[in-house]
Amino acid sequence: MLSEKTQKTILELQKVYPEARSALIPALHIAQAEVGYLPLETQAEVAALFGLTVNEVNSVVTFYDMFFEKPVGKHLIHFCKNASCMLRGSDGLLKQLCSKLQIKPGETTADGQFTVIPSECLGACDRAPMMIVDDKVVGPVKEEDLDSILAAAKKGPGHPSPLGHIEVNHA
Ligand code: FES
């Protein structure tokens, strides 16, 4: 169940926009920051706050790969599998990365540290093959760099939801 503070923040956030439903994406970020992911129960709570159906909220959650319906690791690796990166060897790199982490693409490591998410173009084709590790764009990635990239990520704080800290002061 979402905390009273989170519910209040979401309701206040709705007042910032001419149409309350325009606040849905930031509201989902806030909910995800509290729960860690967006299970259907949380989506239903958010839907109720907006007067929307769960299906309407779910269609937004499943459209964006920044929202998660299942728990994810502390560190997120969005790994580009699109054309420019594929032409520069991303398929082999993804295999290597997943082999090092002992997971399949889309899975989370047993220790809960990393989730690897194969993604469409991440908008940095000039750095192909590339990935986004938590909030950092990394590339061009070479196979021999993978260990140091993972080690550097482990030292970081992880992937806080971009709006998880939001405070809404609506006069
Ligand atoms: S194709 Fe990989 S960043 Fe564009």
JSON list of C-alpha atoms and ligand atoms in Angstrom, two decimals:
[
{"chain": "A", "resi": 1, "resn": "MET", "atom": "CA", "xyz": [0.00, 0.00, 0.00]},
{"chain": "A", "resi": 2, "resn": "LEU", "atom": "CA", "xyz": [1.35, 3.42, -0.95]},
{"chain": "A", "resi": 3, "resn": "SER", "atom": "CA", "xyz": [2.20, 5.62, 2.01]},
{"chain": "A", "resi": 4, "resn": "GLU", "atom": "CA", "xyz": [0.00, 8.55, 2.91]},
{"chain": "A", "resi": 5, "resn": "LYS", "atom": "CA", "xyz": [2.85, 10.89, 1.98]},
{"chain": "A", "resi": 6, "resn": "THR", "atom": "CA", "xyz": [3.17, 9.40, -1.49]},
{"chain": "A", "resi": 7, "resn": "GLN", "atom": "CA", "xyz": [-0.58, 9.51, -2.09]},
{"chain": "A", "resi": 8, "resn": "LYS", "atom": "CA", "xyz": [-0.67, 13.14, -0.97]},
{"chain": "A", "resi": 9, "resn": "THR", "atom": "CA", "xyz": [2.27, 14.02, -3.21]},
{"chain": "A", "resi": 10, "resn": "ILE", "atom": "CA", "xyz": [0.55, 12.44, -6.20]},
{"chain": "A", "resi": 11, "resn": "LEU", "atom": "CA", "xyz": [-2.69, 14.31, -5.52]},
{"chain": "A", "resi": 12, "resn": "GLU", "atom": "CA", "xyz": [-0.78, 17.59, -5.17]},
{"chain": "A", "resi": 13, "resn": "LEU", "atom": "CA", "xyz": [1.11, 16.87, -8.36]},
{"chain": "A", "resi": 14, "resn": "GLN", "atom": "CA", "xyz": [-2.16, 16.53, -10.26]},
{"chain": "A", "resi": 15, "resn": "LYS", "atom": "CA", "xyz": [-2.93, 20.18, -9.47]},
{"chain": "A", "resi": 16, "resn": "VAL", "atom": "CA", "xyz": [0.24, 21.32, -11.26]},
{"chain": "A", "resi": 17, "resn": "TYR", "atom": "CA", "xyz": [-1.19, 20.28, -14.64]},
{"chain": "A", "resi": 18, "resn": "PRO", "atom": "CA", "xyz": [-4.27, 21.59, -16.46]},
{"chain": "A", "resi": 19, "resn": "GLU", "atom": "CA", "xyz": [-5.40, 17.94, -16.74]},
{"chain": "A", "resi": 20, "resn": "ALA", "atom": "CA", "xyz": [-4.79, 15.71, -13.73]},
{"chain": "A", "resi": 21, "resn": "ARG", "atom": "CA", "xyz": [-3.96, 12.69, -15.88]},
{"chain": "A", "resi": 22, "resn": "SER", "atom": "CA", "xyz": [-0.96, 14.55, -17.31]},
{"chain": "A", "resi": 23, "resn": "ALA", "atom": "CA", "xyz": [0.70, 13.84, -13.95]},
{"chain": "A", "resi": 24, "resn": "LEU", "atom": "CA", "xyz": [0.44, 10.07, -14.44]},
{"chain": "A", "resi": 25, "resn": "ILE", "atom": "CA", "xyz": [4.03, 9.43, -15.55]},
{"chain": "A", "resi": 26, "resn": "PRO", "atom": "CA", "xyz": [5.67, 11.40, -12.71]},
{"chain": "A", "resi": 27, "resn": "ALA", "atom": "CA", "xyz": [3.17, 9.81, -10.31]},
{"chain": "A", "resi": 28, "resn": "LEU", "atom": "CA", "xyz": [4.25, 6.35, -11.46]},
{"chain": "A", "resi": 29, "resn": "HIS", "atom": "CA", "xyz": [7.89, 7.31, -10.89]},
{"chain": "A", "resi": 30, "resn": "ILE", "atom": "CA", "xyz": [7.03, 8.37, -7.36]},
{"chain": "A", "resi": 31, "resn": "ALA", "atom": "CA", "xyz": [5.10, 5.16, -6.68]},
{"chain": "A", "resi": 32, "resn": "GLN", "atom": "CA", "xyz": [7.92, 3.08, -8.14]},
{"chain": "A", "resi": 33, "resn": "ALA", "atom": "CA", "xyz": [10.50, 4.89, -6.02]},
{"chain": "A", "resi": 34, "resn": "GLU", "atom": "CA", "xyz": [8.56, 3.89, -2.90]},
{"chain": "A", "resi": 35, "resn": "VAL", "atom": "CA", "xyz": [7.71, 0.30, -3.78]},
{"chain": "A", "resi": 36, "resn": "GLY", "atom": "CA", "xyz": [10.76, -0.50, -5.94]},
{"chain": "A", "resi": 37, "resn": "TYR", "atom": "CA", "xyz": [8.59, -1.61, -8.86]},
{"chain": "A", "resi": 38, "resn": "LEU", "atom": "CA", "xyz": [4.98, -1.37, -9.99]},
{"chain": "A", "resi": 39, "resn": "PRO", "atom": "CA", "xyz": [3.01, -4.50, -9.20]},
{"chain": "A", "resi": 40, "resn": "LEU", "atom": "CA", "xyz": [-0.63, -4.53, -10.29]},
{"chain": "A", "resi": 41, "resn": "GLU", "atom": "CA", "xyz": [-1.79, -3.60, -6.78]},
{"chain": "A", "resi": 42, "resn": "THR", "atom": "CA", "xyz": [0.27, -0.42, -6.92]},
{"chain": "A", "resi": 43, "resn": "GLN", "atom": "CA", "xyz": [-0.96, 0.34, -10.43]},
{"chain": "A", "resi": 44, "resn": "ALA", "atom": "CA", "xyz": [-4.52, -0.05, -9.11]},
{"chain": "A", "resi": 45, "resn": "GLU", "atom": "CA", "xyz": [-3.80, 2.37, -6.26]},
{"chain": "A", "resi": 46, "resn": "VAL", "atom": "CA", "xyz": [-2.40, 4.93, -8.70]},
{"chain": "A", "resi": 47, "resn": "ALA", "atom": "CA", "xyz": [-5.37, 4.38, -11.02]},
{"chain": "A", "resi": 48, "resn": "ALA", "atom": "CA", "xyz": [-7.77, 5.07, -8.16]},
{"chain": "A", "resi": 49, "resn": "LEU", "atom": "CA", "xyz": [-5.98, 8.33, -7.35]},
{"chain": "A", "resi": 50, "resn": "PHE", "atom": "CA", "xyz": [-6.50, 9.42, -10.97]},
{"chain": "A", "resi": 51, "resn": "GLY", "atom": "CA", "xyz": [-9.98, 8.03, -11.51]},
{"chain": "A", "resi": 52, "resn": "LEU", "atom": "CA", "xyz": [-8.56, 5.83, -14.27]},
{"chain": "A", "resi": 53, "resn": "THR", "atom": "CA", "xyz": [-8.94, 2.11, -14.89]},
{"chain": "A", "resi": 54, "resn": "VAL", "atom": "CA", "xyz": [-6.09, -0.24, -14.06]},
{"chain": "A", "resi": 55, "resn": "ASN", "atom": "CA", "xyz": [-5.89, -1.08, -17.77]},
{"chain": "A", "resi": 56, "resn": "GLU", "atom": "CA", "xyz": [-5.27, 2.57, -18.63]},
{"chain": "A", "resi": 57, "resn": "VAL", "atom": "CA", "xyz": [-2.45, 2.79, -16.11]},
{"chain": "A", "resi": 58, "resn": "ASN", "atom": "CA", "xyz": [-1.08, -0.59, -17.15]},
{"chain": "A", "resi": 59, "resn": "SER", "atom": "CA", "xyz": [-0.90, 0.51, -20.78]},
{"chain": "A", "resi": 60, "resn": "VAL", "atom": "CA", "xyz": [1.42, 3.35, -19.72]},
{"chain": "A", "resi": 61, "resn": "VAL", "atom": "CA", "xyz": [3.50, 1.14, -17.42]},
{"chain": "A", "resi": 62, "resn": "THR", "atom": "CA", "xyz": [4.06, -1.46, -20.11]},
{"chain": "A", "resi": 63, "resn": "PHE", "atom": "CA", "xyz": [4.82, 1.10, -22.84]},
{"chain": "A", "resi": 64, "resn": "TYR", "atom": "CA", "xyz": [7.90, 2.57, -21.14]},
{"chain": "A", "resi": 65, "resn": "ASP", "atom": "CA", "xyz": [10.90, 0.47, -20.21]},
{"chain": "A", "resi": 66, "resn": "MET", "atom": "CA", "xyz": [11.64, 2.73, -17.25]},
{"chain": "A", "resi": 67, "resn": "PHE", "atom": "CA", "xyz": [8.74, 1.18, -15.37]},
{"chain": "A", "resi": 68, "resn": "PHE", "atom": "CA", "xyz": [8.97, -2.33, -13.94]},
{"chain": "A", "resi": 69, "resn": "GLU", "atom": "CA", "xyz": [6.17, -4.76, -13.17]},
{"chain": "A", "resi": 70, "resn": "LYS", "atom": "CA", "xyz": [8.57, -7.12, -11.42]},
{"chain": "A", "resi": 71, "resn": "PRO", "atom": "CA", "xyz": [11.36, -6.42, -8.92]},
{"chain": "A", "resi": 72, "resn": "VAL", "atom": "CA", "xyz": [14.63, -5.36, -10.54]},
{"chain": "A", "resi": 73, "resn": "GLY", "atom": "CA", "xyz": [18.23, -5.29, -9.37]},
{"chain": "A", "resi": 74, "resn": "LYS", "atom": "CA", "xyz": [19.94, -2.44, -7.60]},
{"chain": "A", "resi": 75, "resn": "HIS", "atom": "CA", "xyz": [21.74, -1.58, -10.86]},
{"chain": "A", "resi": 76, "resn": "LEU", "atom": "CA", "xyz": [20.06, -1.45, -14.24]},
{"chain": "A", "resi": 77, "resn": "ILE", "atom": "CA", "xyz": [21.83, -2.05, -17.50]},
{"chain": "A", "resi": 78, "resn": "HIS", "atom": "CA", "xyz": [19.82, -0.97, -20.52]},
{"chain": "A", "resi": 79, "resn": "PHE", "atom": "CA", "xyz": [21.68, -2.70, -23.34]},
{"chain": "A", "resi": 80, "resn": "CYS", "atom": "CA", "xyz": [21.03, -1.37, -26.83]},
{"chain": "A", "resi": 81, "resn": "LYS", "atom": "CA", "xyz": [20.20, -4.10, -29.34]},
{"chain": "A", "resi": 82, "resn": "ASN", "atom": "CA", "xyz": [19.24, -1.82, -32.23]},
{"chain": "A", "resi": 83, "resn": "ALA", "atom": "CA", "xyz": [20.79, -1.53, -35.69]},
{"chain": "A", "resi": 84, "resn": "SER", "atom": "CA", "xyz": [23.86, 0.67, -35.13]},
{"chain": "A", "resi": 85, "resn": "CYS", "atom": "CA", "xyz": [24.89, -1.22, -32.02]},
{"chain": "A", "resi": 86, "resn": "MET", "atom": "CA", "xyz": [24.12, -4.59, -33.58]},
{"chain": "A", "resi": 87, "resn": "LEU", "atom": "CA", "xyz": [26.33, -3.76, -36.58]},
{"chain": "A", "resi": 88, "resn": "ARG", "atom": "CA", "xyz": [29.14, -3.03, -34.13]},
{"chain": "A", "resi": 89, "resn": "GLY", "atom": "CA", "xyz": [28.88, -6.31, -32.25]},
{"chain": "A", "resi": 90, "resn": "SER", "atom": "CA", "xyz": [26.26, -5.78, -29.54]},
{"chain": "A", "resi": 91, "resn": "ASP", "atom": "CA", "xyz": [24.88, -9.33, -29.90]},
{"chain": "A", "resi": 92, "resn": "GLY", "atom": "CA", "xyz": [28.19, -10.90, -28.86]},
{"chain": "A", "resi": 93, "resn": "LEU", "atom": "CA", "xyz": [28.72, -8.33, -26.13]},
{"chain": "A", "resi": 94, "resn": "LEU", "atom": "CA", "xyz": [25.29, -8.96, -24.65]},
{"chain": "A", "resi": 95, "resn": "LYS", "atom": "CA", "xyz": [26.06, -12.68, -24.55]},
{"chain": "A", "resi": 96, "resn": "GLN", "atom": "CA", "xyz": [29.37, -11.98, -22.81]},
{"chain": "A", "resi": 97, "resn": "LEU", "atom": "CA", "xyz": [27.76, -9.62, -20.31]},
{"chain": "A", "resi": 98, "resn": "CYS", "atom": "CA", "xyz": [24.98, -12.07, -19.45]},
{"chain": "A", "resi": 99, "resn": "SER", "atom": "CA", "xyz": [27.47, -14.91, -19.20]},
{"chain": "A", "resi": 100, "resn": "LYS", "atom": "CA", "xyz": [29.56, -12.92, -16.69]},
{"chain": "A", "resi": 101, "resn": "LEU", "atom": "CA", "xyz": [26.43, -12.17, -14.66]},
{"chain": "A", "resi": 102, "resn": "GLN", "atom": "CA", "xyz": [25.08, -15.73, -15.09]},
{"chain": "A", "resi": 103, "resn": "ILE", "atom": "CA", "xyz": [21.69, -14.53, -16.29]},
{"chain": "A", "resi": 104, "resn": "LYS", "atom": "CA", "xyz": [19.71, -14.34, -19.50]},
{"chain": "A", "resi": 105, "resn": "PRO", "atom": "CA", "xyz": [18.79, -10.97, -21.07]},
{"chain": "A", "resi": 106, "resn": "GLY", "atom": "CA", "xyz": [15.91, -9.49, -19.09]},
{"chain": "A", "resi": 107, "resn": "GLU", "atom": "CA", "xyz": [16.85, -11.29, -15.86]},
{"chain": "A", "resi": 108, "resn": "THR", "atom": "CA", "xyz": [18.23, -10.18, -12.51]},
{"chain": "A", "resi": 109, "resn": "THR", "atom": "CA", "xyz": [21.33, -11.66, -10.90]},
{"chain": "A", "resi": 110, "resn": "ALA", "atom": "CA", "xyz": [20.87, -13.99, -7.94]},
{"chain": "A", "resi": 111, "resn": "ASP", "atom": "CA", "xyz": [22.40, -11.42, -5.60]},
{"chain": "A", "resi": 112, "resn": "GLY", "atom": "CA", "xyz": [19.94, -8.75, -6.76]},
{"chain": "A", "resi": 113, "resn": "GLN", "atom": "CA", "xyz": [22.72, -6.47, -7.99]},
{"chain": "A", "resi": 114, "resn": "PHE", "atom": "CA", "xyz": [22.11, -6.26, -11.74]},
{"chain": "A", "resi": 115, "resn": "THR", "atom": "CA", "xyz": [19.21, -6.45, -14.18]},
{"chain": "A", "resi": 116, "resn": "VAL", "atom": "CA", "xyz": [20.03, -6.45, -17.88]},
{"chain": "A", "resi": 117, "resn": "ILE", "atom": "CA", "xyz": [17.32, -4.98, -20.10]},
{"chain": "A", "resi": 118, "resn": "PRO", "atom": "CA", "xyz": [17.75, -5.35, -23.88]},
{"chain": "A", "resi": 119, "resn": "SER", "atom": "CA", "xyz": [16.50, -2.06, -25.29]},
{"chain": "A", "resi": 120, "resn": "GLU", "atom": "CA", "xyz": [15.66, -0.35, -28.54]},
{"chain": "A", "resi": 121, "resn": "CYS", "atom": "CA", "xyz": [17.89, 2.54, -29.72]},
{"chain": "A", "resi": 122, "resn": "LEU", "atom": "CA", "xyz": [19.02, 4.48, -26.67]},
{"chain": "A", "resi": 123, "resn": "GLY", "atom": "CA", "xyz": [19.88, 7.57, -28.68]},
{"chain": "A", "resi": 124, "resn": "ALA", "atom": "CA", "xyz": [23.67, 7.37, -28.57]},
{"chain": "A", "resi": 125, "resn": "CYS", "atom": "CA", "xyz": [24.41, 5.57, -31.85]},
{"chain": "A", "resi": 126, "resn": "ASP", "atom": "CA", "xyz": [27.70, 7.45, -32.16]},
{"chain": "A", "resi": 127, "resn": "ARG", "atom": "CA", "xyz": [28.86, 5.44, -29.14]},
{"chain": "A", "resi": 128, "resn": "ALA", "atom": "CA", "xyz": [27.79, 2.05, -30.48]},
{"chain": "A", "resi": 129, "resn": "PRO", "atom": "CA", "xyz": [27.88, -0.53, -29.10]},
{"chain": "A", "resi": 130, "resn": "MET", "atom": "CA", "xyz": [26.55, 1.15, -25.99]},
{"chain": "A", "resi": 131, "resn": "MET", "atom": "CA", "xyz": [24.52, 0.71, -22.88]},
{"chain": "A", "resi": 132, "resn": "ILE", "atom": "CA", "xyz": [23.16, 2.83, -20.07]},
{"chain": "A", "resi": 133, "resn": "VAL", "atom": "CA", "xyz": [24.30, 1.68, -16.66]},
{"chain": "A", "resi": 134, "resn": "ASP", "atom": "CA", "xyz": [22.07, 3.26, -14.01]},
{"chain": "A", "resi": 135, "resn": "ASP", "atom": "CA", "xyz": [22.29, 6.90, -15.13]},
{"chain": "A", "resi": 136, "resn": "LYS", "atom": "CA", "xyz": [25.52, 6.70, -17.17]},
{"chain": "A", "resi": 137, "resn": "VAL", "atom": "CA", "xyz": [25.88, 6.30, -20.92]},
{"chain": "A", "resi": 138, "resn": "VAL", "atom": "CA", "xyz": [28.73, 3.85, -21.55]},
{"chain": "A", "resi": 139, "resn": "GLY", "atom": "CA", "xyz": [30.26, 3.20, -24.96]},
{"chain": "A", "resi": 140, "resn": "PRO", "atom": "CA", "xyz": [31.70, 2.23, -27.27]},
{"chain": "A", "resi": 141, "resn": "VAL", "atom": "CA", "xyz": [31.85, -0.87, -25.08]},
{"chain": "A", "resi": 142, "resn": "LYS", "atom": "CA", "xyz": [34.61, -3.42, -25.63]},
{"chain": "A", "resi": 143, "resn": "GLU", "atom": "CA", "xyz": [34.48, -6.92, -24.26]},
{"chain": "A", "resi": 144, "resn": "GLU", "atom": "CA", "xyz": [37.58, -6.30, -22.16]},
{"chain": "A", "resi": 145, "resn": "ASP", "atom": "CA", "xyz": [35.87, -3.33, -20.47]},
{"chain": "A", "resi": 146, "resn": "LEU", "atom": "CA", "xyz": [32.91, -5.29, -19.10]},
{"chain": "A", "resi": 147, "resn": "ASP", "atom": "CA", "xyz": [34.50, -6.22, -15.76]},
{"chain": "A", "resi": 148, "resn": "SER", "atom": "CA", "xyz": [35.54, -2.67, -14.96]},
{"chain": "A", "resi": 149, "resn": "ILE", "atom": "CA", "xyz": [32.14, -1.31, -16.04]},
{"chain": "A", "resi": 150, "resn": "LEU", "atom": "CA", "xyz": [30.39, -3.71, -13.66]},
{"chain": "A", "resi": 151, "resn": "ALA", "atom": "CA", "xyz": [32.83, -2.94, -10.85]},
{"chain": "A", "resi": 152, "resn": "ALA", "atom": "CA", "xyz": [32.33, 0.82, -11.28]},
{"chain": "A", "resi": 153, "resn": "ALA", "atom": "CA", "xyz": [28.55, 0.40, -11.26]},
{"chain": "A", "resi": 154, "resn": "LYS", "atom": "CA", "xyz": [28.70, -1.56, -8.01]},
{"chain": "A", "resi": 155, "resn": "LYS", "atom": "CA", "xyz": [30.36, 1.42, -6.33]},
{"chain": "A", "resi": 156, "resn": "GLY", "atom": "CA", "xyz": [27.50, 3.69, -7.34]},
{"chain": "A", "resi": 157, "resn": "PRO", "atom": "CA", "xyz": [24.18, 4.22, -5.58]},
{"chain": "A", "resi": 158, "resn": "GLY", "atom": "CA", "xyz": [22.07, 2.31, -8.13]},
{"chain": "A", "resi": 159, "resn": "HIS", "atom": "CA", "xyz": [19.17, 3.54, -10.16]},
{"chain": "A", "resi": 160, "resn": "PRO", "atom": "CA", "xyz": [16.94, 5.86, -8.16]},
{"chain": "A", "resi": 161, "resn": "SER", "atom": "CA", "xyz": [13.71, 6.70, -9.92]},
{"chain": "A", "resi": 162, "resn": "PRO", "atom": "CA", "xyz": [14.25, 10.16, -11.44]},
{"chain": "A", "resi": 163, "resn": "LEU", "atom": "CA", "xyz": [11.35, 11.70, -9.56]},
{"chain": "A", "resi": 164, "resn": "GLY", "atom": "CA", "xyz": [11.49, 9.60, -6.43]},
{"chain": "A", "resi": 165, "resn": "HIS", "atom": "CA", "xyz": [12.53, 12.54, -4.31]},
{"chain": "A", "resi": 166, "resn": "ILE", "atom": "CA", "xyz": [9.93, 14.98, -5.62]},
{"chain": "A", "resi": 167, "resn": "GLU", "atom": "CA", "xyz": [8.36, 17.41, -3.19]},
{"chain": "A", "resi": 168, "resn": "VAL", "atom": "CA", "xyz": [5.34, 19.28, -4.49]},
{"chain": "A", "resi": 169, "resn": "ASN", "atom": "CA", "xyz": [4.59, 22.62, -2.90]},
{"chain": "A", "resi": 170, "resn": "HIS", "atom": "CA", "xyz": [1.36, 23.78, -4.39]},
{"chain": "A", "resi": 171, "resn": "ALA", "atom": "CA", "xyz": [0.28, 27.18, -3.08]},
{"chain": "B", "resi": 1, "resn": "FES", "atom": "S1", "xyz": [21.28, 1.82, -32.17]},
{"chain": "B", "resi": 1, "resn": "FES", "atom": "FE1", "xyz": [22.26, 1.67, -30.25]},
{"chain": "B", "resi": 1, "resn": "FES", "atom": "S2", "xyz": [22.17, 3.70, -29.47]},
{"chain": "B", "resi": 1, "resn": "FES", "atom": "FE2", "xyz": [21.15, 3.83, -31.38]}
]
